[in-house]
Coordinates of C-alpha atoms in Angstrom, one line a residue:
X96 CA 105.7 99.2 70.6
X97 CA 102.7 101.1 71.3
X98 CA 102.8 104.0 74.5
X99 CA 99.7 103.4 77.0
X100 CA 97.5 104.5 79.9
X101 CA 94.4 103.1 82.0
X102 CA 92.0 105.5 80.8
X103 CA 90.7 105.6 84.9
X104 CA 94.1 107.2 85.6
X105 CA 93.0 110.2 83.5
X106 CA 89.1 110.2 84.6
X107 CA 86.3 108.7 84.8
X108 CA 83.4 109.8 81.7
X109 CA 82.7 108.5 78.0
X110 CA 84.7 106.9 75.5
X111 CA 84.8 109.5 73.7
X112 CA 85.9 112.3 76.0
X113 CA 88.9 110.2 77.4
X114 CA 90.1 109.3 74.0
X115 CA 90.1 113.2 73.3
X116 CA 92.5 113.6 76.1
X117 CA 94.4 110.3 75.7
X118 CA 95.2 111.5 72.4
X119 CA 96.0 115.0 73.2
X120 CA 98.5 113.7 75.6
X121 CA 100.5 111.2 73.5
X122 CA 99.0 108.0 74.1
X123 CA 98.3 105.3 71.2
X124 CA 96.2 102.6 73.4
X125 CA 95.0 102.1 77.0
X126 CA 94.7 99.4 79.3
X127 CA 90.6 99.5 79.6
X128 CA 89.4 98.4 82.8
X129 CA 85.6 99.1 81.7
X130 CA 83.8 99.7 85.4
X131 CA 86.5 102.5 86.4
X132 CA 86.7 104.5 83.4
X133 CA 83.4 104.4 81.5
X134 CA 80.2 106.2 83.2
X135 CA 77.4 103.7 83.4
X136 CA 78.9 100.9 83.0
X137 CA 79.9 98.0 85.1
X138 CA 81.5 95.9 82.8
X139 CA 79.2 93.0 83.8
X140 CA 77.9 90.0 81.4
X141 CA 74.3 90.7 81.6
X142 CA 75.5 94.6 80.6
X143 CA 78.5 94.0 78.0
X144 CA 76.2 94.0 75.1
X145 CA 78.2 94.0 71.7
X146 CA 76.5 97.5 70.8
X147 CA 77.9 98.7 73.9
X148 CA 81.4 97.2 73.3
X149 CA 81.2 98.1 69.9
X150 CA 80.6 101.6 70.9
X151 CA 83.3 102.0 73.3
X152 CA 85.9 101.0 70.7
X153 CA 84.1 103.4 68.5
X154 CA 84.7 106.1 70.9
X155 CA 88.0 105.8 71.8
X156 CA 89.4 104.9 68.1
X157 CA 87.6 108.0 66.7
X158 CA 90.3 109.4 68.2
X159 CA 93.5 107.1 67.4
X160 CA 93.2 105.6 70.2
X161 CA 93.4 101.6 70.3
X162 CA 92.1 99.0 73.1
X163 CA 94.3 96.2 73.0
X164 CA 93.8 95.1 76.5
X165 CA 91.4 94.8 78.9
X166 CA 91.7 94.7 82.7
X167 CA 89.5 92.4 84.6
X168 CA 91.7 92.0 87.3
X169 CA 90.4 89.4 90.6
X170 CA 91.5 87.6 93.4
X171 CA 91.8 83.9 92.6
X172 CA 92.4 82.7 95.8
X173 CA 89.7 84.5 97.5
X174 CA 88.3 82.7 100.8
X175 CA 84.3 83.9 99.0
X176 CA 84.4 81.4 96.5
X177 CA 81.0 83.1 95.4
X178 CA 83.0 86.3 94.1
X179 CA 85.9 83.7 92.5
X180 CA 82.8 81.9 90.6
X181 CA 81.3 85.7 89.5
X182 CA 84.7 87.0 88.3
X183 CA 85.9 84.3 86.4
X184 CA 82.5 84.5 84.6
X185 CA 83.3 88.3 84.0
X186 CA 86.9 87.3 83.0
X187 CA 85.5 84.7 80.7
X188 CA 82.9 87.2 79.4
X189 CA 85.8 90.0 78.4
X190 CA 88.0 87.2 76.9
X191 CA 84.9 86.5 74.5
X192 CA 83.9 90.0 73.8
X193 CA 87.4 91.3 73.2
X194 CA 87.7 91.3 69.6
X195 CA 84.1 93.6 69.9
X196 CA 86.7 96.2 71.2
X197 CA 89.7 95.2 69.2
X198 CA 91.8 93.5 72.1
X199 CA 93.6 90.7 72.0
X200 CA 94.7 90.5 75.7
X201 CA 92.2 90.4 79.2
X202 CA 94.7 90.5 82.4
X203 CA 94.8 89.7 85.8
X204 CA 97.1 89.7 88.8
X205 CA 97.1 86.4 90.7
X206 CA 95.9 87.6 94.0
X207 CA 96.5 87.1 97.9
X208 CA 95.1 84.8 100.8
X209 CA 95.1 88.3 102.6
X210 CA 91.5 88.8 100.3
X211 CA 91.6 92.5 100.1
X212 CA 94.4 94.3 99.7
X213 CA 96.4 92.0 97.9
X214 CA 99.1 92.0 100.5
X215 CA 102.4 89.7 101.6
X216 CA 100.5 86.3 102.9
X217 CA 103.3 83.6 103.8
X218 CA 100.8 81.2 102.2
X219 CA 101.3 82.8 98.7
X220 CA 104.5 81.4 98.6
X221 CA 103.4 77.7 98.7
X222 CA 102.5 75.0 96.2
X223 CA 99.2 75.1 97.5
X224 CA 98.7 78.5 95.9
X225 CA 100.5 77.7 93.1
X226 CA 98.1 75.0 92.4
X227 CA 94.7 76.6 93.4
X228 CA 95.9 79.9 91.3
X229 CA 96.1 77.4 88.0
X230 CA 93.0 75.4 89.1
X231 CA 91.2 78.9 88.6
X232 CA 93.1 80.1 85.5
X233 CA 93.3 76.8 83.7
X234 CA 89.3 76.8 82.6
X235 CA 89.7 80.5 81.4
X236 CA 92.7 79.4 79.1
X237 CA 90.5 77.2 77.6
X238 CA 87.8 80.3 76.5
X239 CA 91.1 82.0 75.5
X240 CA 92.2 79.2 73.1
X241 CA 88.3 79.0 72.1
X242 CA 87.7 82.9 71.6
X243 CA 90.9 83.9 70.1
X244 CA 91.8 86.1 72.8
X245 CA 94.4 85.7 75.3
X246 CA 94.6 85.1 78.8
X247 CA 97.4 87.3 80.2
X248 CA 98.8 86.9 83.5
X249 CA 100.8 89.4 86.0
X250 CA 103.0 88.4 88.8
X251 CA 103.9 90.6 92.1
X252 CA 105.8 89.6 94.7
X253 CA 103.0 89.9 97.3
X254 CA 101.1 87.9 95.3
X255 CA 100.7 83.5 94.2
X256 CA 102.9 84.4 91.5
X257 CA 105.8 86.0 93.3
X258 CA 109.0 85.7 90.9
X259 CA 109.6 85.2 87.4
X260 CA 110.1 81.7 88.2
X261 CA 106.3 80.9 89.6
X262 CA 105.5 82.6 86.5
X263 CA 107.5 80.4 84.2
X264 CA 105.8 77.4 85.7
X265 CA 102.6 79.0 85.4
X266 CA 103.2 79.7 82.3
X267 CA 104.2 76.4 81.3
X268 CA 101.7 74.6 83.3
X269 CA 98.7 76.4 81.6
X270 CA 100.0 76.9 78.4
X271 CA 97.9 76.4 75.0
X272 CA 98.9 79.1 72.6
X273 CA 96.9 81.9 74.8
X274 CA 99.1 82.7 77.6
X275 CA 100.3 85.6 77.9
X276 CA 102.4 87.7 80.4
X277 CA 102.7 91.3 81.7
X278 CA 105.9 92.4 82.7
X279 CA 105.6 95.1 85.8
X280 CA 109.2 95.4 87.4
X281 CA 108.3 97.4 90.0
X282 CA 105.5 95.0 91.5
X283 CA 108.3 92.3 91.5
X284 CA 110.2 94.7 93.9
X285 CA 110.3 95.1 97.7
X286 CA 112.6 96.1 100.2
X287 CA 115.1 93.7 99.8
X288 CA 115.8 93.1 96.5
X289 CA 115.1 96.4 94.8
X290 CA 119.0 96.7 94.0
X291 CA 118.4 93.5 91.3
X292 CA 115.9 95.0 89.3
X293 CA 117.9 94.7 85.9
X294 CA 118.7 91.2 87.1
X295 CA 114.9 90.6 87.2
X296 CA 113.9 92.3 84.1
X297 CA 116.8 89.9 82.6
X298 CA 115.1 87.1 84.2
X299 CA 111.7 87.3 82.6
X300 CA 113.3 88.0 79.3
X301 CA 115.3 84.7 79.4
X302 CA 112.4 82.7 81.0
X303 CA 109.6 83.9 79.5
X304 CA 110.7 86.7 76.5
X305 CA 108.5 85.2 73.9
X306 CA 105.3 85.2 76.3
X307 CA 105.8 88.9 77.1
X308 CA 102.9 91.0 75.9
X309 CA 102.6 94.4 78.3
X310 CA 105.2 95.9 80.1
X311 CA 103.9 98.6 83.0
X312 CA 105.8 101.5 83.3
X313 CA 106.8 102.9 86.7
X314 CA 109.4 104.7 88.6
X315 CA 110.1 104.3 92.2
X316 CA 112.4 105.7 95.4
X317 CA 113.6 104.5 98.3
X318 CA 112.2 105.8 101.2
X319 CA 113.9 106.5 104.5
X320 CA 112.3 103.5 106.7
X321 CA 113.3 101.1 103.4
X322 CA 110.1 101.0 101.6
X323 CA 109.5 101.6 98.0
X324 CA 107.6 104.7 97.0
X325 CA 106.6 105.2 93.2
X326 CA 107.7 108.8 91.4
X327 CA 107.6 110.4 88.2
X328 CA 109.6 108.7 85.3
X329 CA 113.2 109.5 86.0
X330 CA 112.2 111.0 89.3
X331 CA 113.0 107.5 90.7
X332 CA 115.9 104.7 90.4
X333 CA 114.6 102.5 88.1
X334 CA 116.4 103.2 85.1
X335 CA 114.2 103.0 82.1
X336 CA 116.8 104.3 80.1
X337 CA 118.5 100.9 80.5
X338 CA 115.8 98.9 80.8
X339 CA 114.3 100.2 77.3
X340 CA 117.0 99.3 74.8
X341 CA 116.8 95.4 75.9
X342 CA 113.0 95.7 75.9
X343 CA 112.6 96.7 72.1
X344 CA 115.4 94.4 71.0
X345 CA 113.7 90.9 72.9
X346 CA 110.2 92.2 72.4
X347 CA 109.5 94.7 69.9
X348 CA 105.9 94.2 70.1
X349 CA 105.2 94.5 73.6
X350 CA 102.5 97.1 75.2
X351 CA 104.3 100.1 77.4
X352 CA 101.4 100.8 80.0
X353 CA 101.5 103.5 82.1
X354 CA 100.3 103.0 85.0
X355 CA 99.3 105.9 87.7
X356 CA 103.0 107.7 86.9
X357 CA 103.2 110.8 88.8
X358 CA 103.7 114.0 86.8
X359 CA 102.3 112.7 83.7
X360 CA 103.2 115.1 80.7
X361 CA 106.9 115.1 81.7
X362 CA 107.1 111.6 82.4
X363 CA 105.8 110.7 79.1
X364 CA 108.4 113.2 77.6
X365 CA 110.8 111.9 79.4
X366 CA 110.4 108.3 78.8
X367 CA 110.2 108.9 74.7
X368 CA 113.6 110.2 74.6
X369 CA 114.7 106.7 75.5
X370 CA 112.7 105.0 72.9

């Protein structure tokens, strides 16, 4: 199991400079979503050259730090169809160039009809979606198969993929050897059904264990008018140190990515004494 961050939750400058400080605070990876971390780069076709890619990885492995995922996160079910057809070229692009950086995995979440944020839309929950969602995806499983990389999806209950179920079908439904998941508890959570969150992470382990590439690590609270709030690890209720054990036993392999914890140093601390 290798401990990450998104390198824009630490700044935003060179390869090498955040891999300096990735590495001085404990971190083995990152989760490199190129346009918010890098200066001068946008992370765009026509600007990914392989010198370029070559000399991020360069900068970030000179100092022990690996990129074994890239973010390229979009909106599949966007109403401008023109930014759809852009991003999934710019998805399709990453899942090509990946092995320039030494990743294996290029993620997404699976969006809202809401456009921007990726809020609660009734229509998310509806076979339409479900179906539009894989009508998008399916084409970039195909470079995935064809690159060697691999498409890895990440559900939220807000979003087309709303439940470890929908992702089980989505799984299935796209499915060639290059589908793969990320695991992020707390995006599965809301209001009503933050009280089953073991049951959940039990859920995608059963359904889809052998899928499972990234887990996200977060902590939340419950706030006093019901909402969910996130926290420093062990600040919050989620209960890593449960969660953990089953984690390395059903996949030791996965990716623990950090993602914007609150009081960094001591939440890393903290989470390493349950590993």
């Amino acid at each position: 199991m290798k401990l990450c961050i998104r390198p824009h939750d630490v700044g935003f400058s060179t390869a090498d400079d955040l891999g300096a400080k990735i590495n001085a605070m404990g971190f083995q990876g990152v989760q490199l979503a190129i346009a918010k971390a890098i200066k001068g780069q946008d992370g765009e076709p026509d600007t990914l050259t392989p010198d370029i890619c070559r000399s991020i990885k360069e900068g970030f492995n000179s100092h022990s730090v690996e990129i074994p995922l890239l973010g390229a996160y979009f909106n599949p079910v966007h109403s401008n169809k023109d930014y759809v057809r852009k991003s999934v070229a710019k998805f399709a692009d990453h899942l090509r160039k990946a092995s320039l950086f030494g990743a294996k995995y290029v993620a997404s979440e699976t969006g809202s009809y809401n456009d921007d944020p990726w809020t609660y839309n009734p229509k998310n929950q509806t076979e339409e979606a479900f179906e539009e969602v894989c009508s998008v995806f399916r084409p970039l499983a195909d470079v995935a198969l064809e690159s060697g990389s691999y498409l890895t999806i990440e559900g939220a209950w807000g979003h087309c993929i709303y439940c470890p179920a929908q992702m089980e079908r989505i799984v299935k439904a796209l499915d060639n050897g290059h589908i793969r998941v990320t695991v992020d508890i707390f995006n599965y959570l809301y209001e009503k059904n933050y009280q089953s969150r073991f049951d959940i992470l039990d859920e995608c382990l059963d359904r889809f264990g052998d899928k499972i590439a990234v887990f996200h690590i977060k902590d939340f609270k419950v706030c006093d008018d019901g909402s969910l709030k996130e926290t420093g690890i062990a600040d919050g209720i989620m209960g890593w140190e449960k969660m953990l054990p089953k984690i390395k036993k059903q996949v030791p392999e996965a990716l623990l990515v950090f993602e914007g914890v609150q009081d960094m140093p001591r939440s890393l601390e903290i989470f390493k004494s349950y590993m």
